Amino acid sequence: MLFRSAASTSTFSTNVSTLVANVTGAGQTLTVTEDNGLVIGGGNVVTNNGAVSITAGNGGNGTLNGSGVISAGTGSVTLANPNGAITLNAVNNQIVGGALSASARDSVTVNTSVASIAAAAGNAGNAAANLTVNEATGLTINGATSAGGAIAITSGLFGASNLNGPGVINAATGNVALRNNSGAIVLNNQPGQIVGNVLTVDALDTVDVTSKVTTINATAGVIGAGNAAASLTVNELTGLGIAGATTTGGPISINSGLGGPSTLTGGGLINAVTGNVSLRNASGGIAFNAVNNQIVGNVLTADALDSVSVNTSVGSLGITAGVIGAGNATASITVNESTGLGINGVSSNGGPIVINSGLGGPSNLTGGGVINAVTGAVTLRNANGGITFNAVSNQIIGTV
């Protein structure tokens, strides 16, 4: 064991099993470079707002772990292990400081009370190395990277907070899970700020993310005490599979195809309760017809370059297919609504339009909006009520 108490900046190169240190001088730093693995002892590693830098595995394999707290006050903390893992999750708030930088060849697992983080797991290309962060309050992401391992970041465990920042979260082909128990998740500083396979996002308050993932499952305002004002916004570069998108009344907005051809689809429910739902695919189609009532909300707005096919339980809707972008004269629109439906406007660029309502109960199919298929066919059906479109002249346009 190395035990060190000093008033001034201290720098050590070590070959020991355990580290306990206390640097008492204000702003004075501690730097330790260990040949192998290193245990942070129960006596803790503490500075008086001075930076702490600890490198383990400098010459051989080993883990940087232990039950002791690393506390730099407002100072920065830098942890590195080029030949092993970093595992400092024995107690809550085990790493205390301003900016935390953590990098390891293998997995990184840390319990923190810091202002910001830049972390990397699997530095030597270890695709099995995971990155896990459990933060007491708010957290700014300056970067979070794996080589294919899962990334899980949880904030707001013990206080109101936001999970945000300018840094990219990149799990390569791994999954990404983000959670804020006490605030919002806002990671929208650049296109594709979150990269991975399946993205899971849950926050007490609003969720606003830009992504490059294959699938998303997101909730805003659902966990904890709930927040009916919390909104959910997703801007996806390519295609996106929806495993679930839920609020407790806040609006949901999902945009895909921002960077290339894609489909916005999936088997999950999109449920805004009484909130509005907006769906857009600038480079492909929208298909949410896997189950009945797959889209739930007040007003549904859907716009796609290609076809739109949706099963709904909404109050009213406005839809375009093949109208945005370069246009697509073959893009069709199909709506299957469980009850009544108000039409705010439904337009194709020549593709057929089919609207079925009253599938689940008595209803009216009506509204003041125009239904315009140009040269395409229009089919309207209400299994449990009437059809009324006489608010304006030429309210239904098509061939059949």
PDB file of C-alpha atoms in Angstrom, residues 60-335:
ATOM      1  CA  GLY A  60       1.048  -4.875 -17.189  1.00  0.00           C
ATOM      2  CA  ASN A  61      -2.510  -6.100 -16.929  1.00  0.00           C
ATOM      3  CA  GLY A  62      -4.684  -5.111 -13.996  1.00  0.00           C
ATOM      4  CA  THR A  63      -7.874  -3.386 -12.921  1.00  0.00           C
ATOM      5  CA  LEU A  64      -8.278   0.080 -11.459  1.00  0.00           C
ATOM      6  CA  ASN A  65     -10.898  -0.465  -8.770  1.00  0.00           C
ATOM      7  CA  GLY A  66     -11.560  -0.374  -5.032  1.00  0.00           C
ATOM      8  CA  SER A  67     -14.008   0.900  -2.456  1.00  0.00           C
ATOM      9  CA  GLY A  68     -12.346   4.247  -1.735  1.00  0.00           C
ATOM     10  CA  VAL A  69     -13.602   7.598  -2.965  1.00  0.00           C
ATOM     11  CA  ILE A  70     -11.613   9.766  -5.365  1.00  0.00           C
ATOM     12  CA  SER A  71     -12.501  13.346  -4.445  1.00  0.00           C
ATOM     13  CA  ALA A  72     -10.940  16.319  -6.234  1.00  0.00           C
ATOM     14  CA  GLY A  73     -13.474  18.895  -5.068  1.00  0.00           C
ATOM     15  CA  THR A  74     -13.916  21.150  -8.098  1.00  0.00           C
ATOM     16  CA  GLY A  75     -10.704  19.854  -9.665  1.00  0.00           C
ATOM     17  CA  SER A  76     -10.585  17.544 -12.662  1.00  0.00           C
ATOM     18  CA  VAL A  77     -10.169  13.784 -12.427  1.00  0.00           C
ATOM     19  CA  THR A  78      -8.340  11.754 -15.079  1.00  0.00           C
ATOM     20  CA  LEU A  79      -8.391   7.963 -14.953  1.00  0.00           C
ATOM     21  CA  ALA A  80      -6.684   5.658 -17.451  1.00  0.00           C
ATOM     22  CA  ASN A  81      -5.989   1.962 -17.750  1.00  0.00           C
ATOM     23  CA  PRO A  82      -4.344   0.930 -21.036  1.00  0.00           C
ATOM     24  CA  ASN A  83      -4.193  -2.724 -19.958  1.00  0.00           C
ATOM     25  CA  GLY A  84      -7.437  -3.411 -18.155  1.00  0.00           C
ATOM     26  CA  ALA A  85     -10.718  -2.099 -16.820  1.00  0.00           C
ATOM     27  CA  ILE A  86     -11.817   0.763 -14.600  1.00  0.00           C
ATOM     28  CA  THR A  87     -14.381  -0.317 -12.018  1.00  0.00           C
ATOM     29  CA  LEU A  88     -15.224   2.302  -9.423  1.00  0.00           C
ATOM     30  CA  ASN A  89     -18.854   1.689  -8.546  1.00  0.00           C
ATOM     31  CA  ALA A  90     -18.597   0.299  -5.016  1.00  0.00           C
ATOM     32  CA  VAL A  91     -20.387   3.291  -3.468  1.00  0.00           C
ATOM     33  CA  ASN A  92     -22.500   6.189  -4.688  1.00  0.00           C
ATOM     34  CA  ASN A  93     -20.591   9.320  -5.746  1.00  0.00           C
ATOM     35  CA  GLN A  94     -17.327   7.369  -5.751  1.00  0.00           C
ATOM     36  CA  ILE A  95     -15.672   9.876  -8.091  1.00  0.00           C
ATOM     37  CA  VAL A  96     -16.141  13.545  -7.171  1.00  0.00           C
ATOM     38  CA  GLY A  97     -14.790  16.402  -9.250  1.00  0.00           C
ATOM     39  CA  GLY A  98     -15.302  18.899 -12.040  1.00  0.00           C
ATOM     40  CA  ALA A  99     -14.450  17.310 -15.375  1.00  0.00           C
ATOM     41  CA  LEU A 100     -13.928  13.525 -15.447  1.00  0.00           C
ATOM     42  CA  SER A 101     -11.892  11.838 -18.165  1.00  0.00           C
ATOM     43  CA  ALA A 102     -11.853   8.022 -18.100  1.00  0.00           C
ATOM     44  CA  SER A 103     -10.388   5.647 -20.657  1.00  0.00           C
ATOM     45  CA  ALA A 104      -9.596   1.933 -20.572  1.00  0.00           C
ATOM     46  CA  ARG A 105      -8.763  -1.013 -22.790  1.00  0.00           C
ATOM     47  CA  ASP A 106     -11.644  -2.912 -21.207  1.00  0.00           C
ATOM     48  CA  SER A 107     -14.900  -1.847 -19.573  1.00  0.00           C
ATOM     49  CA  VAL A 108     -15.408   1.394 -17.661  1.00  0.00           C
ATOM     50  CA  THR A 109     -17.946   1.417 -14.812  1.00  0.00           C
ATOM     51  CA  VAL A 110     -18.123   4.479 -12.571  1.00  0.00           C
ATOM     52  CA  ASN A 111     -20.398   6.094  -9.989  1.00  0.00           C
ATOM     53  CA  THR A 112     -19.898   9.835 -10.169  1.00  0.00           C
ATOM     54  CA  SER A 113     -20.689  13.267  -8.831  1.00  0.00           C
ATOM     55  CA  VAL A 114     -19.011  15.380 -11.501  1.00  0.00           C
ATOM     56  CA  ALA A 115     -19.931  18.239 -13.811  1.00  0.00           C
ATOM     57  CA  SER A 116     -18.885  16.671 -17.109  1.00  0.00           C
ATOM     58  CA  ILE A 117     -17.472  13.477 -18.563  1.00  0.00           C
ATOM     59  CA  ALA A 118     -15.394  12.277 -21.495  1.00  0.00           C
ATOM     60  CA  ALA A 119     -15.082   8.498 -21.406  1.00  0.00           C
ATOM     61  CA  ALA A 120     -13.912   5.687 -23.670  1.00  0.00           C
ATOM     62  CA  ALA A 121     -14.110   1.913 -23.192  1.00  0.00           C
ATOM     63  CA  GLY A 122     -12.449  -0.663 -25.437  1.00  0.00           C
ATOM     64  CA  ASN A 123      -9.626   1.621 -26.511  1.00  0.00           C
ATOM     65  CA  ALA A 124      -7.648  -1.228 -28.120  1.00  0.00           C
ATOM     66  CA  GLY A 125     -10.659  -2.337 -30.135  1.00  0.00           C
ATOM     67  CA  ASN A 126     -12.271  -4.510 -27.471  1.00  0.00           C
ATOM     68  CA  ALA A 127     -15.834  -4.731 -28.775  1.00  0.00           C
ATOM     69  CA  ALA A 128     -16.978  -6.448 -25.566  1.00  0.00           C
ATOM     70  CA  ALA A 129     -15.954  -3.501 -23.385  1.00  0.00           C
ATOM     71  CA  ASN A 130     -18.927  -1.609 -21.960  1.00  0.00           C
ATOM     72  CA  LEU A 131     -19.206   1.941 -20.632  1.00  0.00           C
ATOM     73  CA  THR A 132     -21.479   2.510 -17.623  1.00  0.00           C
ATOM     74  CA  VAL A 133     -21.903   5.828 -15.804  1.00  0.00           C
ATOM     75  CA  ASN A 134     -24.183   6.475 -12.825  1.00  0.00           C
ATOM     76  CA  GLU A 135     -24.233  10.189 -12.005  1.00  0.00           C
ATOM     77  CA  ALA A 136     -25.707  11.729  -8.843  1.00  0.00           C
ATOM     78  CA  THR A 137     -27.066  14.930 -10.413  1.00  0.00           C
ATOM     79  CA  GLY A 138     -26.694  16.550 -13.846  1.00  0.00           C
ATOM     80  CA  LEU A 139     -24.069  15.622 -16.398  1.00  0.00           C
ATOM     81  CA  THR A 140     -22.533  17.261 -19.455  1.00  0.00           C
ATOM     82  CA  ILE A 141     -21.348  14.792 -22.079  1.00  0.00           C
ATOM     83  CA  ASN A 142     -18.094  15.810 -23.746  1.00  0.00           C
ATOM     84  CA  GLY A 143     -17.788  12.379 -25.341  1.00  0.00           C
ATOM     85  CA  ALA A 144     -18.692   8.744 -24.619  1.00  0.00           C
ATOM     86  CA  THR A 145     -17.286   6.006 -26.826  1.00  0.00           C
ATOM     87  CA  SER A 146     -17.056   2.234 -27.049  1.00  0.00           C
ATOM     88  CA  ALA A 147     -15.777  -0.091 -29.786  1.00  0.00           C
ATOM     89  CA  GLY A 148     -19.108  -1.914 -29.969  1.00  0.00           C
ATOM     90  CA  GLY A 149     -19.864  -2.496 -26.316  1.00  0.00           C
ATOM     91  CA  ALA A 150     -22.985  -1.120 -24.688  1.00  0.00           C
ATOM     92  CA  ILE A 151     -23.070   2.434 -23.341  1.00  0.00           C
ATOM     93  CA  ALA A 152     -25.371   3.170 -20.376  1.00  0.00           C
ATOM     94  CA  ILE A 153     -25.518   6.630 -18.802  1.00  0.00           C
ATOM     95  CA  THR A 154     -27.869   7.407 -15.933  1.00  0.00           C
ATOM     96  CA  SER A 155     -28.089  10.845 -14.318  1.00  0.00           C
ATOM     97  CA  GLY A 156     -30.267  12.565 -11.749  1.00  0.00           C
ATOM     98  CA  LEU A 157     -30.022   9.756  -9.208  1.00  0.00           C
ATOM     99  CA  PHE A 158     -30.032  12.118  -6.220  1.00  0.00           C
ATOM    100  CA  GLY A 159     -31.061  15.552  -7.499  1.00  0.00           C
ATOM    101  CA  ALA A 160     -32.752  17.580 -10.223  1.00  0.00           C
ATOM    102  CA  SER A 161     -30.587  17.775 -13.295  1.00  0.00           C
ATOM    103  CA  ASN A 162     -30.172  17.693 -17.058  1.00  0.00           C
ATOM    104  CA  LEU A 163     -28.261  15.186 -19.157  1.00  0.00           C
ATOM    105  CA  ASN A 164     -26.855  17.171 -22.076  1.00  0.00           C
ATOM    106  CA  GLY A 165     -23.675  18.390 -23.737  1.00  0.00           C
ATOM    107  CA  PRO A 166     -21.905  18.807 -27.080  1.00  0.00           C
ATOM    108  CA  GLY A 167     -20.075  15.475 -27.173  1.00  0.00           C
ATOM    109  CA  VAL A 168     -20.915  12.484 -29.353  1.00  0.00           C
ATOM    110  CA  ILE A 169     -22.102   9.236 -27.756  1.00  0.00           C
ATOM    111  CA  ASN A 170     -20.823   6.520 -30.094  1.00  0.00           C
ATOM    112  CA  ALA A 171     -21.276   2.832 -29.343  1.00  0.00           C
ATOM    113  CA  ALA A 172     -20.496   1.763 -32.937  1.00  0.00           C
ATOM    114  CA  THR A 173     -22.750  -1.320 -33.293  1.00  0.00           C
ATOM    115  CA  GLY A 174     -23.525  -1.486 -29.567  1.00  0.00           C
ATOM    116  CA  ASN A 175     -26.664  -0.377 -27.801  1.00  0.00           C
ATOM    117  CA  VAL A 176     -27.056   2.958 -25.994  1.00  0.00           C
ATOM    118  CA  ALA A 177     -29.222   3.515 -22.900  1.00  0.00           C
ATOM    119  CA  LEU A 178     -29.764   7.017 -21.476  1.00  0.00           C
ATOM    120  CA  ARG A 179     -31.831   7.810 -18.403  1.00  0.00           C
ATOM    121  CA  ASN A 180     -32.447  10.902 -16.302  1.00  0.00           C
ATOM    122  CA  ASN A 181     -34.540  10.295 -13.198  1.00  0.00           C
ATOM    123  CA  SER A 182     -34.764  13.977 -12.268  1.00  0.00           C
ATOM    124  CA  GLY A 183     -34.715  16.086 -15.426  1.00  0.00           C
ATOM    125  CA  ALA A 184     -34.385  16.261 -19.198  1.00  0.00           C
ATOM    126  CA  ILE A 185     -32.174  14.628 -21.813  1.00  0.00           C
ATOM    127  CA  VAL A 186     -31.065  17.097 -24.479  1.00  0.00           C
ATOM    128  CA  LEU A 187     -28.427  15.799 -26.906  1.00  0.00           C
ATOM    129  CA  ASN A 188     -29.134  17.662 -30.135  1.00  0.00           C
ATOM    130  CA  ASN A 189     -25.977  19.719 -30.723  1.00  0.00           C
ATOM    131  CA  GLN A 190     -25.119  18.064 -34.019  1.00  0.00           C
ATOM    132  CA  PRO A 191     -26.627  15.573 -36.488  1.00  0.00           C
ATOM    133  CA  GLY A 192     -26.155  11.980 -35.417  1.00  0.00           C
ATOM    134  CA  GLN A 193     -24.968  12.898 -31.922  1.00  0.00           C
ATOM    135  CA  ILE A 194     -25.950   9.454 -30.634  1.00  0.00           C
ATOM    136  CA  VAL A 195     -24.599   6.526 -32.671  1.00  0.00           C
ATOM    137  CA  GLY A 196     -25.423   2.890 -32.039  1.00  0.00           C
ATOM    138  CA  ASN A 197     -27.808   0.018 -32.653  1.00  0.00           C
ATOM    139  CA  VAL A 198     -30.755   0.208 -30.235  1.00  0.00           C
ATOM    140  CA  LEU A 199     -31.240   3.492 -28.386  1.00  0.00           C
ATOM    141  CA  THR A 200     -33.261   3.472 -25.164  1.00  0.00           C
ATOM    142  CA  VAL A 201     -34.072   6.871 -23.650  1.00  0.00           C
ATOM    143  CA  ASP A 202     -36.108   7.642 -20.524  1.00  0.00           C
ATOM    144  CA  ALA A 203     -36.442  10.982 -18.735  1.00  0.00           C
ATOM    145  CA  LEU A 204     -38.691  12.612 -16.170  1.00  0.00           C
ATOM    146  CA  ASP A 205     -38.784  15.718 -18.377  1.00  0.00           C
ATOM    147  CA  THR A 206     -38.297  16.427 -22.080  1.00  0.00           C
ATOM    148  CA  VAL A 207     -36.228  14.235 -24.425  1.00  0.00           C
ATOM    149  CA  ASP A 208     -34.619  15.879 -27.468  1.00  0.00           C
ATOM    150  CA  VAL A 209     -32.019  13.817 -29.354  1.00  0.00           C
ATOM    151  CA  THR A 210     -30.325  13.627 -32.751  1.00  0.00           C
ATOM    152  CA  SER A 211     -29.394  10.091 -33.658  1.00  0.00           C
ATOM    153  CA  LYS A 212     -27.888   7.608 -36.063  1.00  0.00           C
ATOM    154  CA  VAL A 213     -29.317   4.359 -34.761  1.00  0.00           C
ATOM    155  CA  THR A 214     -31.425   1.503 -36.095  1.00  0.00           C
ATOM    156  CA  THR A 215     -34.104   1.372 -33.394  1.00  0.00           C
ATOM    157  CA  ILE A 216     -35.376   3.616 -30.616  1.00  0.00           C
ATOM    158  CA  ASN A 217     -37.485   3.108 -27.521  1.00  0.00           C
ATOM    159  CA  ALA A 218     -38.104   6.422 -25.764  1.00  0.00           C
ATOM    160  CA  THR A 219     -40.256   7.868 -22.999  1.00  0.00           C
ATOM    161  CA  ALA A 220     -40.569  11.465 -21.785  1.00  0.00           C
ATOM    162  CA  GLY A 221     -42.465  12.403 -18.652  1.00  0.00           C
ATOM    163  CA  VAL A 222     -43.380   8.803 -17.851  1.00  0.00           C
ATOM    164  CA  ILE A 223     -40.860   7.697 -15.214  1.00  0.00           C
ATOM    165  CA  GLY A 224     -40.938   8.931 -11.638  1.00  0.00           C
ATOM    166  CA  ALA A 225     -43.709  11.359 -10.756  1.00  0.00           C
ATOM    167  CA  GLY A 226     -44.507  11.921 -14.436  1.00  0.00           C
ATOM    168  CA  ASN A 227     -44.684  15.181 -16.366  1.00  0.00           C
ATOM    169  CA  ALA A 228     -47.536  15.806 -18.797  1.00  0.00           C
ATOM    170  CA  ALA A 229     -45.668  18.771 -20.333  1.00  0.00           C
ATOM    171  CA  ALA A 230     -42.599  16.725 -21.281  1.00  0.00           C
ATOM    172  CA  SER A 231     -42.114  16.429 -25.035  1.00  0.00           C
ATOM    173  CA  LEU A 232     -40.243  13.845 -27.111  1.00  0.00           C
ATOM    174  CA  THR A 233     -38.237  14.910 -30.183  1.00  0.00           C
ATOM    175  CA  VAL A 234     -36.074  12.623 -32.330  1.00  0.00           C
ATOM    176  CA  ASN A 235     -34.129  13.667 -35.434  1.00  0.00           C
ATOM    177  CA  GLU A 236     -32.632  10.600 -37.130  1.00  0.00           C
ATOM    178  CA  LEU A 237     -30.128  10.675 -40.004  1.00  0.00           C
ATOM    179  CA  THR A 238     -31.292   7.511 -41.762  1.00  0.00           C
ATOM    180  CA  GLY A 239     -34.079   4.999 -41.217  1.00  0.00           C
ATOM    181  CA  LEU A 240     -35.577   4.275 -37.821  1.00  0.00           C
ATOM    182  CA  GLY A 241     -37.454   1.414 -36.221  1.00  0.00           C
ATOM    183  CA  ILE A 242     -39.770   2.483 -33.412  1.00  0.00           C
ATOM    184  CA  ALA A 243     -39.874   0.008 -30.546  1.00  0.00           C
ATOM    185  CA  GLY A 244     -41.887   2.530 -28.538  1.00  0.00           C
ATOM    186  CA  ALA A 245     -42.307   6.304 -28.169  1.00  0.00           C
ATOM    187  CA  THR A 246     -44.386   7.541 -25.237  1.00  0.00           C
ATOM    188  CA  THR A 247     -45.274  10.711 -23.349  1.00  0.00           C
ATOM    189  CA  THR A 248     -47.963  11.428 -20.770  1.00  0.00           C
ATOM    190  CA  GLY A 249     -49.499  14.218 -22.849  1.00  0.00           C
ATOM    191  CA  GLY A 250     -46.562  16.103 -24.312  1.00  0.00           C
ATOM    192  CA  PRO A 251     -46.070  16.260 -28.090  1.00  0.00           C
ATOM    193  CA  ILE A 252     -44.056  13.640 -29.975  1.00  0.00           C
ATOM    194  CA  SER A 253     -42.017  14.627 -33.044  1.00  0.00           C
ATOM    195  CA  ILE A 254     -40.007  12.056 -35.000  1.00  0.00           C
ATOM    196  CA  ASN A 255     -38.068  13.016 -38.127  1.00  0.00           C
ATOM    197  CA  SER A 256     -36.068  10.459 -40.123  1.00  0.00           C
ATOM    198  CA  GLY A 257     -34.252  10.281 -43.433  1.00  0.00           C
ATOM    199  CA  LEU A 258     -32.337  13.478 -42.792  1.00  0.00           C
ATOM    200  CA  GLY A 259     -29.155  11.980 -44.262  1.00  0.00           C
ATOM    201  CA  GLY A 260     -30.290   9.429 -46.820  1.00  0.00           C
ATOM    202  CA  PRO A 261     -32.951   6.969 -48.084  1.00  0.00           C
ATOM    203  CA  SER A 262     -34.807   5.295 -45.256  1.00  0.00           C
ATOM    204  CA  THR A 263     -38.016   3.964 -43.786  1.00  0.00           C
ATOM    205  CA  LEU A 264     -39.709   5.149 -40.595  1.00  0.00           C
ATOM    206  CA  THR A 265     -41.472   2.094 -39.237  1.00  0.00           C
ATOM    207  CA  GLY A 266     -41.592  -0.470 -36.425  1.00  0.00           C
ATOM    208  CA  GLY A 267     -43.863  -2.568 -34.265  1.00  0.00           C
ATOM    209  CA  GLY A 268     -43.898  -0.277 -31.226  1.00  0.00           C
ATOM    210  CA  LEU A 269     -46.644   2.074 -30.126  1.00  0.00           C
ATOM    211  CA  ILE A 270     -46.366   5.841 -30.522  1.00  0.00           C
ATOM    212  CA  ASN A 271     -48.503   7.175 -27.689  1.00  0.00           C
ATOM    213  CA  ALA A 272     -48.790  10.865 -26.825  1.00  0.00           C
ATOM    214  CA  VAL A 273     -52.059  10.353 -24.889  1.00  0.00           C
ATOM    215  CA  THR A 274     -53.726  13.755 -25.491  1.00  0.00           C
ATOM    216  CA  GLY A 275     -50.649  15.315 -27.098  1.00  0.00           C
ATOM    217  CA  ASN A 276     -49.979  15.823 -30.788  1.00  0.00           C
ATOM    218  CA  VAL A 277     -47.840  13.493 -32.907  1.00  0.00           C
ATOM    219  CA  SER A 278     -45.689  14.630 -35.837  1.00  0.00           C
ATOM    220  CA  LEU A 279     -43.931  12.147 -38.135  1.00  0.00           C
ATOM    221  CA  ARG A 280     -41.744  13.022 -41.123  1.00  0.00           C
ATOM    222  CA  ASN A 281     -39.493  11.056 -43.451  1.00  0.00           C
ATOM    223  CA  ALA A 282     -37.729  13.228 -45.995  1.00  0.00           C
ATOM    224  CA  SER A 283     -36.165  10.242 -47.793  1.00  0.00           C
ATOM    225  CA  GLY A 284     -38.644   7.373 -47.644  1.00  0.00           C
ATOM    226  CA  GLY A 285     -41.935   6.059 -46.343  1.00  0.00           C
ATOM    227  CA  ILE A 286     -43.806   5.897 -43.033  1.00  0.00           C
ATOM    228  CA  ALA A 287     -45.394   2.578 -42.018  1.00  0.00           C
ATOM    229  CA  PHE A 288     -47.036   2.075 -38.621  1.00  0.00           C
ATOM    230  CA  ASN A 289     -49.656  -0.576 -39.283  1.00  0.00           C
ATOM    231  CA  ALA A 290     -48.324  -3.534 -37.299  1.00  0.00           C
ATOM    232  CA  VAL A 291     -51.089  -3.371 -34.668  1.00  0.00           C
ATOM    233  CA  ASN A 292     -54.382  -1.580 -34.176  1.00  0.00           C
ATOM    234  CA  ASN A 293     -54.215   1.915 -32.655  1.00  0.00           C
ATOM    235  CA  GLN A 294     -50.454   2.029 -33.190  1.00  0.00           C
ATOM    236  CA  ILE A 295     -50.432   5.840 -33.101  1.00  0.00           C
ATOM    237  CA  VAL A 296     -52.338   7.466 -30.223  1.00  0.00           C
ATOM    238  CA  GLY A 297     -52.754  11.189 -29.748  1.00  0.00           C
ATOM    239  CA  ASN A 298     -54.754  14.300 -30.516  1.00  0.00           C
ATOM    240  CA  VAL A 299     -53.598  15.685 -33.876  1.00  0.00           C
ATOM    241  CA  LEU A 300     -51.439  13.484 -36.135  1.00  0.00           C
ATOM    242  CA  THR A 301     -49.277  15.122 -38.792  1.00  0.00           C
ATOM    243  CA  ALA A 302     -47.390  12.821 -41.164  1.00  0.00           C
ATOM    244  CA  ASP A 303     -45.315  13.764 -44.210  1.00  0.00           C
ATOM    245  CA  ALA A 304     -43.211  11.401 -46.311  1.00  0.00           C
ATOM    246  CA  LEU A 305     -41.445  11.277 -49.654  1.00  0.00           C
ATOM    247  CA  ASP A 306     -42.912   7.820 -50.213  1.00  0.00           C
ATOM    248  CA  SER A 307     -46.040   6.020 -48.993  1.00  0.00           C
ATOM    249  CA  VAL A 308     -47.725   6.528 -45.618  1.00  0.00           C
ATOM    250  CA  SER A 309     -49.630   3.677 -43.941  1.00  0.00           C
ATOM    251  CA  VAL A 310     -50.837   4.162 -40.355  1.00  0.00           C
ATOM    252  CA  ASN A 311     -53.208   2.588 -37.836  1.00  0.00           C
ATOM    253  CA  THR A 312     -54.460   5.310 -35.528  1.00  0.00           C
ATOM    254  CA  SER A 313     -56.501   6.381 -32.549  1.00  0.00           C
ATOM    255  CA  VAL A 314     -56.369  10.151 -32.950  1.00  0.00           C
ATOM    256  CA  GLY A 315     -58.757  13.088 -33.066  1.00  0.00           C
ATOM    257  CA  SER A 316     -57.683  14.497 -36.408  1.00  0.00           C
ATOM    258  CA  LEU A 317     -54.906  14.224 -38.952  1.00  0.00           C
ATOM    259  CA  GLY A 318     -53.070  15.911 -41.782  1.00  0.00           C
ATOM    260  CA  ILE A 319     -51.010  13.689 -44.111  1.00  0.00           C
ATOM    261  CA  THR A 320     -48.990  14.065 -47.283  1.00  0.00           C
ATOM    262  CA  ALA A 321     -47.290  11.306 -49.282  1.00  0.00           C
ATOM    263  CA  GLY A 322     -45.045  11.904 -52.282  1.00  0.00           C
ATOM    264  CA  VAL A 323     -45.418  15.678 -51.975  1.00  0.00           C
ATOM    265  CA  ILE A 324     -42.308  16.740 -50.048  1.00  0.00           C
ATOM    266  CA  GLY A 325     -38.833  16.690 -51.559  1.00  0.00           C
ATOM    267  CA  ALA A 326     -38.566  15.538 -55.169  1.00  0.00           C
ATOM    268  CA  GLY A 327     -42.103  14.152 -55.077  1.00  0.00           C
ATOM    269  CA  ASN A 328     -43.321  10.634 -55.821  1.00  0.00           C
ATOM    270  CA  ALA A 329     -46.431  10.118 -57.942  1.00  0.00           C
ATOM    271  CA  THR A 330     -46.792   6.475 -56.853  1.00  0.00           C
ATOM    272  CA  ALA A 331     -46.755   7.173 -53.086  1.00  0.00           C
ATOM    273  CA  SER A 332     -50.015   6.115 -51.454  1.00  0.00           C
ATOM    274  CA  ILE A 333     -51.792   6.972 -48.208  1.00  0.00           C
ATOM    275  CA  THR A 334     -53.610   4.417 -46.049  1.00  0.00           C
ATOM    276  CA  VAL A 335     -55.257   5.286 -42.729  1.00  0.00           C
TER     277      VAL A 335
END
